[in-house]
Coordinates of N, CA and C and ligand atoms in Angstrom, one line a residue:
M1 N -10.3 10.5 -8.2 CA -10.7 9.1 -7.8 C -9.9 8.1 -8.5
A2 N -9.5 7.1 -7.8 CA -8.8 6.0 -8.4 C -9.4 4.7 -7.9
T3 N -9.6 3.7 -8.8 CA -10.1 2.4 -8.5 C -8.8 1.5 -8.3
I4 N -8.7 1.1 -7.1 CA -7.5 0.3 -6.7 C -7.9 -1.1 -6.2
T5 N -7.2 -2.1 -6.7 CA -7.5 -3.5 -6.2 C -6.4 -3.9 -5.3
F6 N -6.8 -4.3 -4.1 CA -5.9 -4.9 -3.1 C -6.1 -6.4 -3.2
I7 N -5.0 -7.2 -3.4 CA -5.1 -8.6 -3.5 C -4.5 -9.2 -2.2
E8 N -5.3 -9.9 -1.5 CA -4.8 -10.6 -0.3 C -3.8 -11.7 -0.7
H9 N -3.0 -12.1 0.3 CA -2.0 -13.2 0.1 C -2.7 -14.5 -0.5
N10 N -3.9 -14.7 -0.1 CA -4.6 -15.9 -0.6 C -5.3 -15.7 -1.9
G11 N -5.1 -14.5 -2.5 CA -5.6 -14.3 -3.9 C -6.9 -13.6 -3.9
T12 N -7.5 -13.3 -2.7 CA -8.8 -12.7 -2.7 C -8.7 -11.2 -3.1
P13 N -9.4 -10.7 -4.1 CA -9.2 -9.3 -4.5 C -10.3 -8.4 -3.8
H14 N -9.9 -7.2 -3.5 CA -10.8 -6.2 -3.0 C -10.6 -4.9 -3.8
T15 N -11.6 -4.6 -4.5 CA -11.5 -3.4 -5.4 C -12.3 -2.2 -4.7
V16 N -11.6 -1.1 -4.5 CA -12.2 0.0 -3.9 C -11.9 1.3 -4.6
D17 N -12.9 2.2 -4.5 CA -12.7 3.6 -5.1 C -12.1 4.5 -4.0
I18 N -11.0 5.1 -4.3 CA -10.3 5.9 -3.3 C -10.3 7.4 -3.8
P19 N -10.8 8.3 -3.1 CA -10.8 9.7 -3.5 C -9.4 10.2 -3.7
D20 N -9.2 11.2 -4.7 CA -7.9 11.8 -4.9 C -7.4 12.4 -3.6
G21 N -6.2 12.3 -3.3 CA -5.6 12.9 -2.1 C -5.7 12.1 -0.9
T22 N -6.3 10.9 -1.0 CA -6.4 10.0 0.1 C -5.4 8.9 -0.1
S23 N -4.8 8.5 1.0 CA -3.7 7.4 0.9 C -4.4 6.1 0.6
L24 N -3.7 5.2 0.0 CA -4.2 3.9 -0.3 C -4.5 3.2 1.1
M25 N -3.7 3.4 2.1 CA -4.0 2.8 3.4 C -5.3 3.3 3.9
Q26 N -5.6 4.6 3.9 CA -6.9 5.1 4.3 C -8.0 4.5 3.6
G27 N -7.8 4.4 2.3 CA -8.9 3.8 1.4 C -9.1 2.4 1.8
A28 N -8.1 1.6 2.0 CA -8.2 0.2 2.3 C -8.9 0.1 3.7
S29 N -8.4 0.9 4.6 CA -9.0 0.8 6.0 C -10.5 1.2 6.0
S30 N -10.8 2.2 5.3 CA -12.2 2.6 5.3 C -13.2 1.6 4.6
H31 N -12.6 0.7 3.8 CA -13.4 -0.3 3.2 C -13.1 -1.7 3.8
N32 N -12.5 -1.7 5.0 CA -12.2 -2.9 5.7 C -11.5 -4.0 4.9
V33 N -10.5 -3.6 4.1 CA -9.7 -4.5 3.4 C -8.8 -5.3 4.4
P34 N -8.9 -6.6 4.5 CA -8.1 -7.3 5.4 C -6.6 -7.3 5.0
G35 N -5.7 -7.2 6.0 CA -4.3 -7.4 5.8 C -3.5 -6.0 5.7
I36 N -4.3 -4.9 5.8 CA -3.6 -3.6 5.9 C -3.9 -3.2 7.4
E37 N -2.9 -3.5 8.2 CA -3.1 -3.2 9.7 C -3.0 -1.8 10.0
A38 N -2.0 -1.1 9.5 CA -1.8 0.3 9.7 C -1.9 0.8 11.2
D39 N -1.1 0.1 12.0 CA -1.2 0.3 13.4 C -0.9 1.8 13.8
C40 N -0.1 2.5 13.1 CA 0.2 3.9 13.5 C -0.7 4.9 12.8
G41 N -1.7 4.5 12.0 CA -2.6 5.4 11.4 C -2.1 6.3 10.4
G42 N -0.9 5.9 9.8 CA -0.3 6.7 8.7 C 0.8 7.6 9.2
A43 N 1.3 7.5 10.4 CA 2.4 8.3 10.9 C 3.7 7.8 10.5
M44 N 3.7 6.7 9.7 CA 5.0 6.1 9.2 C 5.9 5.7 10.3
T45 N 5.3 5.0 11.3 CA 6.1 4.5 12.4 C 5.9 3.0 12.6
C46 N 5.1 2.4 11.8 CA 4.7 0.9 12.1 C 5.1 0.0 10.9
A47 N 5.1 0.4 9.7 CA 5.4 -0.4 8.6 C 4.4 -1.6 8.5
T48 N 3.2 -1.5 9.0 CA 2.2 -2.6 8.9 C 1.2 -2.3 7.8
C49 N 1.5 -1.5 6.9 CA 0.6 -1.2 5.8 C 1.3 -1.5 4.5
R50 N 2.2 -2.4 4.5 CA 3.0 -2.7 3.3 C 2.2 -3.3 2.2
V51 N 2.5 -2.9 1.0 CA 1.9 -3.5 -0.2 C 3.1 -3.7 -1.3
C52 N 2.9 -4.6 -2.1 CA 3.8 -4.8 -3.2 C 3.2 -4.3 -4.5
V53 N 3.9 -3.4 -5.1 CA 3.4 -2.6 -6.3 C 4.1 -3.2 -7.6
P54 N 3.3 -3.5 -8.6 CA 3.9 -4.0 -9.8 C 4.9 -3.1 -10.3
A55 N 6.0 -3.6 -10.8 CA 7.2 -2.8 -11.3 C 6.7 -1.7 -12.2
E56 N 5.8 -2.0 -13.1 CA 5.4 -1.0 -14.1 C 4.6 0.2 -13.6
W57 N 4.2 0.0 -12.3 CA 3.4 1.1 -11.7 C 4.2 1.9 -10.7
M58 N 5.4 1.5 -10.4 CA 6.2 2.1 -9.3 C 6.4 3.6 -9.6
D59 N 6.7 4.0 -10.8 CA 6.9 5.4 -11.1 C 5.7 6.3 -10.7
K60 N 4.5 5.7 -11.0 CA 3.3 6.5 -10.8 C 2.9 6.6 -9.3
T61 N 3.5 5.8 -8.5 CA 3.1 5.8 -7.0 C 3.9 7.0 -6.3
G62 N 4.7 7.7 -7.0 CA 5.4 8.8 -6.3 C 6.7 8.5 -5.8
A63 N 7.4 9.5 -5.3 CA 8.8 9.3 -4.8 C 8.7 8.6 -3.4
V64 N 9.7 7.8 -3.2 CA 9.9 7.1 -1.9 C 10.8 7.9 -1.1
S65 N 10.3 8.4 0.1 CA 11.2 9.3 0.9 C 12.2 8.4 1.7
D66 N 13.2 9.1 2.1 CA 14.3 8.4 2.9 C 13.7 7.8 4.2
H67 N 12.7 8.5 4.8 CA 12.0 7.9 6.0 C 11.3 6.6 5.7
E68 N 10.6 6.6 4.5 CA 9.9 5.4 4.1 C 10.9 4.2 3.9
I69 N 12.0 4.6 3.2 CA 13.1 3.5 3.0 C 13.6 3.0 4.3
Q70 N 13.8 3.9 5.3 CA 14.3 3.5 6.6 C 13.3 2.6 7.3
M71 N 12.0 3.0 7.2 CA 11.0 2.2 7.9 C 10.9 0.8 7.3
L72 N 11.0 0.7 6.0 CA 10.9 -0.6 5.4 C 12.1 -1.4 5.7
A73 N 13.3 -0.8 5.8 CA 14.5 -1.5 6.2 C 14.4 -2.0 7.6
F74 N 13.9 -1.1 8.5 CA 13.8 -1.4 9.9 C 12.8 -2.6 10.1
S75 N 11.8 -2.7 9.3 CA 10.8 -3.7 9.5 C 11.4 -5.1 9.0
G76 N 12.4 -5.0 8.2 CA 13.0 -6.3 7.7 C 12.2 -6.9 6.7
Q77 N 11.1 -6.2 6.2 CA 10.2 -6.7 5.3 C 10.1 -5.9 4.0
G78 N 11.2 -5.1 3.8 CA 11.2 -4.3 2.6 C 11.5 -5.2 1.4
G79 N 11.8 -4.7 0.3 CA 12.1 -5.5 -0.9 C 11.7 -4.7 -2.1
E80 N 12.1 -5.3 -3.2 CA 11.8 -4.6 -4.4 C 10.3 -4.4 -4.6
N81 N 10.0 -3.2 -4.9 CA 8.6 -2.7 -5.2 C 7.7 -2.8 -4.0
V82 N 8.2 -2.9 -2.8 CA 7.4 -2.8 -1.6 C 7.3 -1.4 -1.1
R83 N 6.1 -0.9 -0.9 CA 5.8 0.4 -0.4 C 5.0 0.4 0.8
L84 N 5.0 1.5 1.6 CA 4.0 1.7 2.6 C 2.8 2.3 2.0
S85 N 1.7 1.7 2.1 CA 0.5 2.2 1.4 C 0.0 3.5 2.0
C86 N 0.4 3.8 3.2 CA 0.1 5.2 3.8 C 0.8 6.3 3.1
Q87 N 1.8 5.9 2.3 CA 2.6 7.0 1.6 C 2.3 7.0 0.1
I88 N 1.3 6.3 -0.3 CA 0.9 6.4 -1.7 C -0.5 7.1 -1.8
V89 N -0.5 8.2 -2.5 CA -1.7 9.0 -2.5 C -2.5 8.8 -3.8
A90 N -3.8 8.5 -3.6 CA -4.6 8.2 -4.8 C -4.7 9.4 -5.7
S91 N -4.7 9.2 -7.0 CA -4.9 10.2 -8.0 C -5.3 9.4 -9.3
P92 N -5.8 10.2 -10.3 CA -6.2 9.5 -11.5 C -5.1 8.7 -12.1
A93 N -3.9 9.0 -11.9 CA -2.8 8.3 -12.5 C -2.7 6.9 -12.0
L94 N -3.3 6.6 -10.8 CA -3.2 5.3 -10.2 C -4.5 4.5 -10.5
D95 N -5.4 5.0 -11.3 CA -6.6 4.3 -11.5 C -6.3 3.0 -12.2
G96 N -6.8 1.9 -11.6 CA -6.5 0.5 -12.2 C -5.4 -0.2 -11.6
L97 N -4.7 0.4 -10.6 CA -3.6 -0.2 -10.0 C -4.0 -1.4 -9.1
C98 N -3.3 -2.5 -9.2 CA -3.5 -3.7 -8.3 C -2.2 -3.8 -7.5
V99 N -2.4 -3.9 -6.2 CA -1.3 -4.1 -5.3 C -1.6 -5.4 -4.5
H100 N -0.5 -6.0 -4.1 CA -0.6 -7.3 -3.4 C -0.2 -7.1 -1.9
I101 N -1.0 -7.6 -1.0 CA -0.8 -7.5 0.4 C 0.0 -8.7 0.9
P102 N 1.0 -8.5 1.7 CA 1.9 -9.6 2.1 C 1.1 -10.6 3.1
E103 N 1.6 -11.8 3.2 CA 0.9 -12.8 4.1 C 0.8 -12.3 5.5
S104 N 1.8 -11.5 5.9 CA 1.8 -11.0 7.3 C 2.3 -9.6 7.3
Q105 N 1.9 -8.8 8.2 CA 2.4 -7.4 8.4 C 3.4 -7.4 9.6
E106 N 3.7 -8.6 10.1 CA 4.6 -8.6 11.3 C 5.9 -8.0 11.0
Ligands
FES201 FE1 2.0 2.9 9.8 FE2 1.8 3.2 7.2 S1 0.2 3.1 8.6 S2 3.6 3.1 8.4

């Protein structure tokens, strides 16, 4: 279990408990966190589940696959410390993580 806080672009926080092995996207969606659209349901084809991860947490979020890098580049909305939340899997190592949701997932 990891307690994760999603912070909307307007600063509104949403703190949710996400079971181990569940993606942050799934956890956010099941708690109706606004701003995580996840159009593809985690198939890594939409890039509408982006979050910005604090630099000091990046190592704990796991390796970034080539496919994820390509999807972020294709979306034109990648950038430093931007991840697809469907590719970050909750674990005790992520307990306390705060991620920021972009203004738009366009
Ligand atoms: Fe589509 Fe993450 S939900 S890429």
